[in-house]
Structure formats: C-alpha cells, structure tokens
mmCIF file of C-alpha atoms in Angstrom:
data_model
loop_
_atom_site.group_PDB
_atom_site.id
_atom_site.type_symbol
_atom_site.label_atom_id
_atom_site.label_comp_id
_atom_site.label_asym_id
_atom_site.label_seq_id
_atom_site.Cartn_x
_atom_site.Cartn_y
_atom_site.Cartn_z
ATOM 1 C CA MET A 1 -16.898 -59.580 -136.119
ATOM 2 C CA ASN A 2 -14.938 -56.408 -136.839
ATOM 3 C CA MET A 3 -11.567 -57.523 -138.177
ATOM 4 C CA SER A 4 -8.961 -55.413 -139.971
ATOM 5 C CA GLU A 5 -5.855 -56.249 -141.974
ATOM 6 C CA GLN A 6 -3.848 -55.020 -138.992
ATOM 7 C CA ASP A 7 -5.581 -57.674 -136.876
ATOM 8 C CA LEU A 8 -4.571 -60.357 -139.365
ATOM 9 C CA HIS A 9 -0.958 -59.180 -139.379
ATOM 10 C CA ALA A 10 -0.909 -59.032 -135.584
ATOM 11 C CA TYR A 11 -2.332 -62.579 -135.482
ATOM 12 C CA VAL A 12 0.356 -63.855 -137.856
ATOM 13 C CA ASP A 13 3.061 -62.096 -135.817
ATOM 14 C CA GLY A 14 1.749 -63.487 -132.513
ATOM 15 C CA GLN A 15 1.015 -60.035 -131.075
ATOM 16 C CA LEU A 16 -2.626 -60.505 -130.010
ATOM 17 C CA ASP A 17 -3.892 -61.182 -126.514
ATOM 18 C CA PRO A 18 -5.433 -64.653 -125.954
ATOM 19 C CA VAL A 19 -9.037 -63.423 -126.200
ATOM 20 C CA ARG A 20 -8.544 -61.566 -129.481
ATOM 21 C CA ASN A 21 -6.432 -64.431 -130.818
ATOM 22 C CA ALA A 22 -9.288 -66.877 -130.183
ATOM 23 C CA GLU A 23 -11.745 -64.530 -131.902
ATOM 24 C CA ILE A 24 -9.533 -64.322 -134.984
ATOM 25 C CA GLU A 25 -9.128 -68.112 -135.110
ATOM 26 C CA ALA A 26 -12.896 -68.559 -134.934
ATOM 27 C CA HIS A 27 -13.344 -66.051 -137.745
ATOM 28 C CA LEU A 28 -10.705 -67.778 -139.881
ATOM 29 C CA GLY A 29 -12.412 -71.124 -139.364
ATOM 30 C CA ALA A 30 -15.557 -69.752 -140.964
ATOM 31 C CA ASN A 31 -13.895 -67.611 -143.656
ATOM 32 C CA PRO A 32 -11.687 -69.473 -146.155
ATOM 33 C CA GLN A 33 -10.705 -66.242 -147.939
ATOM 34 C CA ALA A 34 -9.410 -64.681 -144.741
ATOM 35 C CA LEU A 35 -7.568 -67.904 -143.930
ATOM 36 C CA ALA A 36 -5.937 -67.815 -147.367
ATOM 37 C CA ARG A 37 -4.744 -64.258 -146.698
ATOM 38 C CA VAL A 38 -3.255 -65.341 -143.383
ATOM 39 C CA ASP A 39 -1.434 -68.220 -145.085
ATOM 40 C CA ALA A 40 -0.106 -65.745 -147.668
ATOM 41 C CA TYR A 41 1.121 -63.402 -144.929
ATOM 42 C CA ARG A 42 2.926 -66.277 -143.231
ATOM 43 C CA LYS A 43 4.636 -67.216 -146.487
ATOM 44 C CA GLN A 44 5.553 -63.562 -146.968
ATOM 45 C CA ASN A 45 7.121 -63.450 -143.513
ATOM 46 C CA GLN A 46 9.168 -66.548 -144.298
ATOM 47 C CA THR A 47 10.382 -64.957 -147.527
ATOM 48 C CA LEU A 48 11.257 -61.687 -145.804
ATOM 49 C CA HIS A 49 13.149 -63.485 -143.059
ATOM 50 C CA ALA A 50 15.115 -65.471 -145.626
ATOM 51 C CA LEU A 51 16.013 -62.276 -147.494
ATOM 52 C CA PHE A 52 16.770 -59.899 -144.661
ATOM 53 C CA ASP A 53 17.643 -61.849 -141.492
ATOM 54 C CA PRO A 54 21.349 -62.110 -142.385
ATOM 55 C CA THR A 55 21.548 -58.331 -142.807
ATOM 56 C CA LEU A 56 19.379 -57.412 -139.829
ATOM 57 C CA GLU A 57 21.516 -59.617 -137.581
ATOM 58 C CA GLU A 58 24.709 -57.761 -138.494
ATOM 59 C CA PRO A 59 26.049 -55.336 -135.856
ATOM 60 C CA LEU A 60 25.885 -51.626 -136.547
ATOM 61 C CA PRO A 61 28.864 -50.593 -138.643
ATOM 62 C CA ALA A 62 31.740 -49.049 -136.704
ATOM 63 C CA ALA A 63 31.467 -45.971 -138.917
ATOM 64 C CA LEU A 64 28.196 -45.027 -137.219
ATOM 65 C CA GLN A 65 29.699 -45.232 -133.745
ATOM 66 C CA ARG A 66 32.804 -43.240 -134.700
ATOM 67 C CA ARG A 67 30.753 -40.769 -136.812
ATOM 68 C CA GLN A 68 33.285 -41.011 -139.595
ATOM 69 C CA SER A 69 32.675 -38.790 -142.581
ATOM 70 C CA ARG A 70 31.898 -41.577 -144.992
ATOM 71 C CA SER A 71 29.003 -43.961 -145.695
ATOM 72 C CA ASN A 72 29.027 -47.724 -145.279
ATOM 73 C CA PRO A 73 28.554 -49.470 -148.652
ATOM 74 C CA GLN A 74 26.935 -52.505 -147.019
ATOM 75 C CA TRP A 75 24.138 -50.387 -145.582
ATOM 76 C CA GLN A 76 23.699 -48.574 -148.885
ATOM 77 C CA ARG A 77 22.971 -51.998 -150.359
ATOM 78 C CA VAL A 78 20.414 -52.584 -147.597
ATOM 79 C CA ALA A 79 18.718 -49.305 -148.501
ATOM 80 C CA ALA A 80 18.565 -50.373 -152.129
ATOM 81 C CA MET A 81 17.012 -53.705 -151.132
ATOM 82 C CA VAL A 82 14.390 -51.923 -149.035
ATOM 83 C CA GLY A 83 13.447 -49.708 -151.956
ATOM 84 C CA THR A 84 13.266 -52.647 -154.335
ATOM 85 C CA LEU A 85 11.157 -54.670 -151.917
ATOM 86 C CA ALA A 86 8.740 -51.808 -151.302
ATOM 87 C CA LEU A 87 8.389 -51.164 -155.028
ATOM 88 C CA GLY A 88 7.544 -54.823 -155.535
ATOM 89 C CA LEU A 89 4.897 -54.576 -152.839
ATOM 90 C CA VAL A 90 3.395 -51.529 -154.522
ATOM 91 C CA LEU A 91 3.167 -53.386 -157.835
ATOM 92 C CA GLY A 92 1.742 -56.476 -156.166
ATOM 93 C CA TYR A 93 -0.819 -54.427 -154.274
ATOM 94 C CA GLY A 94 -1.928 -52.743 -157.504
ATOM 95 C CA LEU A 95 -2.568 -56.136 -159.089
ATOM 96 C CA ARG A 96 -4.453 -57.541 -156.111
ATOM 97 C CA GLY A 97 -7.725 -57.738 -158.032
ATOM 98 C CA VAL A 98 -6.264 -59.501 -161.064
ATOM 99 C CA THR A 99 -5.082 -62.741 -159.504
ATOM 100 C CA ALA A 100 -5.362 -64.556 -156.215
ATOM 101 C CA PRO A 101 -3.082 -62.817 -153.697
ATOM 102 C CA VAL A 102 0.331 -64.356 -153.281
ATOM 103 C CA VAL A 103 1.400 -61.902 -150.587
ATOM 104 C CA GLY A 104 -0.491 -59.217 -148.731
ATOM 105 C CA PRO A 105 0.509 -55.712 -147.706
ATOM 106 C CA MET A 106 3.574 -55.690 -145.534
ATOM 107 C CA ALA A 107 2.827 -54.966 -141.875
ATOM 108 C CA LEU A 108 3.372 -51.346 -140.856
ATOM 109 C CA SER A 109 5.897 -52.287 -138.182
ATOM 110 C CA LYS A 110 7.997 -54.311 -140.628
ATOM 111 C CA GLN A 111 8.089 -51.565 -143.246
ATOM 112 C CA ALA A 112 9.129 -49.051 -140.593
ATOM 113 C CA ALA A 113 11.821 -51.356 -139.179
ATOM 114 C CA PHE A 114 13.345 -52.077 -142.585
ATOM 115 C CA ALA A 115 13.451 -48.355 -143.385
ATOM 116 C CA HIS A 116 14.959 -47.656 -139.956
ATOM 117 C CA VAL A 117 17.685 -50.267 -140.402
ATOM 118 C CA ALA A 118 18.454 -48.997 -143.893
ATOM 119 C CA PHE A 119 18.949 -45.313 -143.129
ATOM 120 C CA VAL A 120 19.838 -44.891 -139.437
ATOM 121 C CA PRO A 121 23.480 -45.996 -139.973
ATOM 122 C CA GLU A 122 24.015 -43.441 -142.744
ATOM 123 C CA VAL A 123 26.643 -40.816 -141.937
ATOM 124 C CA LEU A 124 26.728 -38.587 -145.010
ATOM 125 C CA HIS A 125 23.104 -38.862 -146.168
ATOM 126 C CA PRO A 126 20.827 -39.968 -143.315
ATOM 127 C CA VAL A 127 18.022 -37.743 -144.633
ATOM 128 C CA GLU A 128 16.929 -36.456 -148.021
ATOM 129 C CA VAL A 129 15.889 -32.980 -146.819
ATOM 130 C CA SER A 130 17.434 -31.539 -143.653
ATOM 131 C CA ALA A 131 15.651 -29.954 -140.696
ATOM 132 C CA GLN A 132 16.965 -26.568 -141.840
ATOM 133 C CA GLN A 133 14.326 -26.831 -144.581
ATOM 134 C CA GLU A 134 11.570 -28.181 -142.351
ATOM 135 C CA ALA A 135 8.762 -26.129 -143.925
ATOM 136 C CA HIS A 136 9.730 -27.322 -147.393
ATOM 137 C CA LEU A 137 10.109 -30.914 -146.163
ATOM 138 C CA VAL A 138 6.662 -31.006 -144.551
ATOM 139 C CA ASN A 139 4.929 -29.355 -147.513
ATOM 140 C CA TRP A 140 6.623 -31.699 -149.980
ATOM 141 C CA LEU A 141 5.772 -34.855 -148.035
ATOM 142 C CA SER A 142 2.188 -33.673 -147.445
ATOM 143 C CA LYS A 143 1.680 -33.223 -151.180
ATOM 144 C CA ARG A 144 3.178 -36.608 -151.997
ATOM 145 C CA LEU A 145 1.162 -38.465 -149.362
ATOM 146 C CA GLY A 146 -2.011 -36.496 -150.098
ATOM 147 C CA GLY A 147 -2.702 -35.289 -146.575
ATOM 148 C CA ASP A 148 -1.503 -33.247 -143.628
ATOM 149 C CA VAL A 149 1.905 -34.685 -142.709
ATOM 150 C CA ARG A 150 3.705 -33.096 -139.757
ATOM 151 C CA ALA A 151 7.114 -33.537 -138.162
ATOM 152 C CA PRO A 152 6.696 -33.643 -134.369
ATOM 153 C CA HIS A 153 9.241 -31.766 -132.257
ATOM 154 C CA LEU A 154 10.788 -34.120 -129.707
ATOM 155 C CA SER A 155 13.250 -31.831 -127.927
ATOM 156 C CA SER A 156 11.363 -32.436 -124.671
ATOM 157 C CA ALA A 157 12.392 -36.093 -125.000
ATOM 158 C CA GLY A 158 15.976 -35.169 -125.850
ATOM 159 C CA PHE A 159 15.736 -35.709 -129.616
ATOM 160 C CA GLU A 160 16.140 -33.134 -132.365
ATOM 161 C CA LEU A 161 14.789 -33.415 -135.902
ATOM 162 C CA MET A 162 17.503 -34.219 -138.446
ATOM 163 C CA GLY A 163 15.189 -34.147 -141.462
ATOM 164 C CA GLY A 164 13.275 -36.651 -143.531
ATOM 165 C CA ARG A 165 12.845 -38.477 -146.797
ATOM 166 C CA LEU A 166 10.246 -39.912 -149.173
ATOM 167 C CA LEU A 167 9.995 -43.706 -149.423
ATOM 168 C CA PRO A 168 7.819 -46.199 -151.312
ATOM 169 C CA SER A 169 5.414 -48.478 -149.444
ATOM 170 C CA ASP A 170 2.697 -51.032 -150.169
ATOM 171 C CA ALA A 171 0.141 -48.182 -150.052
ATOM 172 C CA GLY A 172 1.991 -45.606 -152.152
ATOM 173 C CA PRO A 173 4.433 -42.926 -150.959
ATOM 174 C CA ALA A 174 5.591 -42.982 -147.339
ATOM 175 C CA ALA A 175 7.557 -40.525 -145.216
ATOM 176 C CA GLN A 176 10.378 -41.062 -142.752
ATOM 177 C CA PHE A 177 11.446 -38.439 -140.208
ATOM 178 C CA MET A 178 14.729 -38.982 -138.383
ATOM 179 C CA TYR A 179 15.685 -37.698 -134.922
ATOM 180 C CA GLN A 180 18.926 -37.768 -132.934
ATOM 181 C CA ASP A 181 19.909 -37.078 -129.314
ATOM 182 C CA ASN A 182 23.189 -35.627 -128.021
ATOM 183 C CA ARG A 183 24.715 -39.124 -127.786
ATOM 184 C CA GLY A 184 24.073 -39.921 -131.433
ATOM 185 C CA GLN A 185 21.119 -42.233 -130.705
ATOM 186 C CA ARG A 186 18.577 -42.086 -133.521
ATOM 187 C CA LEU A 187 14.833 -42.614 -133.815
ATOM 188 C CA THR A 188 12.689 -42.664 -136.938
ATOM 189 C CA LEU A 189 9.014 -41.888 -137.421
ATOM 190 C CA TYR A 190 7.511 -43.688 -140.426
ATOM 191 C CA VAL A 191 4.238 -42.380 -141.886
ATOM 192 C CA LYS A 192 2.075 -43.879 -144.621
ATOM 193 C CA ARG A 193 -1.502 -43.936 -145.824
ATOM 194 C CA GLU A 194 -3.748 -46.589 -144.292
ATOM 195 C CA PRO A 195 -7.113 -47.935 -145.583
ATOM 196 C CA ALA A 196 -10.182 -46.151 -144.247
ATOM 197 C CA ARG A 197 -11.396 -49.336 -142.553
ATOM 198 C CA ASP A 198 -8.498 -49.042 -140.097
ATOM 199 C CA ALA A 199 -9.620 -45.635 -138.846
ATOM 200 C CA GLU A 200 -7.917 -45.812 -135.456
ATOM 201 C CA THR A 201 -6.014 -48.241 -133.256
ATOM 202 C CA ALA A 202 -4.280 -48.131 -129.892
ATOM 203 C CA PHE A 203 -0.493 -48.284 -129.623
ATOM 204 C CA ARG A 204 0.946 -51.644 -130.595
ATOM 205 C CA PHE A 205 4.467 -52.861 -129.970
ATOM 206 C CA ALA A 206 6.626 -55.056 -132.179
ATOM 207 C CA LYS A 207 10.225 -56.208 -132.046
ATOM 208 C CA GLU A 208 11.562 -56.596 -135.556
ATOM 209 C CA LYS A 209 14.993 -58.234 -135.332
ATOM 210 C CA GLY A 210 16.281 -56.004 -132.578
ATOM 211 C CA VAL A 211 14.422 -52.854 -133.625
ATOM 212 C CA SER A 212 11.687 -51.788 -131.212
ATOM 213 C CA VAL A 213 8.606 -50.314 -132.910
ATOM 214 C CA PHE A 214 5.495 -48.655 -131.512
ATOM 215 C CA TYR A 215 2.867 -48.248 -134.227
ATOM 216 C CA TRP A 216 -0.716 -47.070 -134.491
ATOM 217 C CA ILE A 217 -3.389 -45.923 -136.954
ATOM 218 C CA ASP A 218 -4.833 -42.425 -136.638
ATOM 219 C CA ARG A 219 -7.525 -41.489 -139.158
ATOM 220 C CA ASP A 220 -5.957 -41.648 -142.647
ATOM 221 C CA PHE A 221 -2.399 -42.473 -141.651
ATOM 222 C CA GLY A 222 -0.351 -45.200 -140.045
ATOM 223 C CA TYR A 223 2.535 -44.146 -137.796
ATOM 224 C CA ALA A 224 5.482 -46.188 -136.542
ATOM 225 C CA LEU A 225 8.199 -44.973 -134.186
ATOM 226 C CA SER A 226 11.341 -47.126 -134.336
ATOM 227 C CA GLY A 227 14.504 -47.173 -132.273
ATOM 228 C CA ASP A 228 16.817 -49.043 -129.941
ATOM 229 C CA LEU A 229 15.420 -47.512 -126.744
ATOM 230 C CA PRO A 230 13.971 -49.599 -123.909
ATOM 231 C CA LYS A 231 10.286 -50.285 -124.481
ATOM 232 C CA GLY A 232 9.092 -47.913 -121.752
ATOM 233 C CA ASP A 233 11.249 -45.033 -122.976
ATOM 234 C CA LEU A 234 10.158 -45.524 -126.578
ATOM 235 C CA LEU A 235 6.513 -45.555 -125.477
ATOM 236 C CA LYS A 236 6.946 -42.175 -123.795
ATOM 237 C CA VAL A 237 8.312 -40.712 -127.019
ATOM 238 C CA ALA A 238 5.461 -42.316 -129.002
ATOM 239 C CA GLU A 239 2.965 -40.689 -126.635
ATOM 240 C CA THR A 240 4.675 -37.334 -127.209
ATOM 241 C CA VAL A 241 4.364 -37.842 -130.963
ATOM 242 C CA TYR A 242 0.680 -38.726 -130.648
ATOM 243 C CA ARG A 243 -0.107 -35.679 -128.502
ATOM 244 C CA GLN A 244 1.558 -33.341 -130.981
ATOM 245 C CA LEU A 245 -0.318 -34.876 -133.895
ATOM 246 C CA ASN A 246 -3.589 -34.599 -131.944
ATOM 247 C CA PRO A 247 -3.434 -31.257 -130.070
#
C-alpha cells in the first residue's frame, strides 16, 4: 500500500476519512516499524501540546488590535520558542539514522501554525524583508530553499503582500510570506521542502488551536496557508495560491 509520512501524521491527527483510516490501521498491524513511528508522533504531539497549549490559548494581544507602534514581549518569546523547537527538530532529523527515532518530523500544518502564531501579532517586525523588496526576498528565499520559491499575489482576495522571512524547519530552511487586508486581518503562507516520495497531495485542512490551515504538497515543496478566516473563505484563497503557483 502506498503510504507517506503525511498519511501517518494525518492518521495521528484524526484527519483521515474512515476508508483511508482503516487502510492505515491494517498497514500498521503488519508493520511494527511504521507503528513505532506513529507512537513516536503521538508522544511528540503530547509534548508539543504541553509546551505550547498555554500560549496558543492566549487571546491576541491588544497591541495587535490597536496597531500600536510597539511589539509585545510575550509574543517575541513565542517566536523564540518556535525557532528553538524547529532547530531541535532539524538536529533530531539529521540524527535519524543513528538511533531509533524518538520523534518524527513535525507535521506541515503544525509548523505553519506555530510560525503563524509567533509572527502574525508582531507590530514593528512582522516580516524580515518587506514587499517593497519583493524581488530580493524571492531570490533570497529561493536560494536558501534550493528551488523556485514564489510569493503569490492575493489582491484579488483582498490581501496584499507585507513581505516574508526565513525560518528553520524539520527539513531545513523554510519560508513564510505574510499578507494583510484593509481591516488588518493577516494570512501567512508557509513553504518548505518535502521528501520526493510525497510528490503531490490534495488540499488538506487542519485546525491547530484556533488557527485554520490548508496545506498541500506540490512537487518538491509543501505549502500551508494559515489564518483566522472561515474554512470556506480560506479555501478560496488557498485555491488562488495554487493556481498562481501552477499557471
């Protein structure tokens, strides 16, 4: 049976339909190594929830709503935790062949949601490179990720590019593009390298502690669009992103 790491993560997160879920369970019953990975992912989820649930459950800081000209120290600490966690995942992933895996790669939707929560509330420094330097931003991120990275234009959906930043992930460098509408609502598009075995997937939806995420794999990259929009509205934006990346 064709089974990817994304399938295992979706199984652990309870995101599969009943038919696919039964197929995965049958596969796990006959494959102790795959079952061990699933157990590791579940333990990882428990650890992540213990670390980040208190922060993710906090309301958005008032500074974001008032657009005050200062940053919120609490959310700067969240950003630091995200970076530290991702760096640990990178190191753990690099040592995967040395010892039995304790944790597996963090699911794409979770990485995107943590990055979204960390940087969306920022007032002074929401992005590392602004949209005024879009050509430089795209070239820089493409070089760091080792492929053709593009920043979709979402003005047709009411969102304008603010800029982007480089982030660590379990698979090496990742990119985050941030968008904002005229009400101050923000979306982020998270991009990272994905293993060749996960060449393509359909849109998948996840709810990570209040953050809605549509994510998919397209050739060499994984994409995740995160925001606080209703599911149907976020899907429309995700479809716009996909069409621009696949003209």
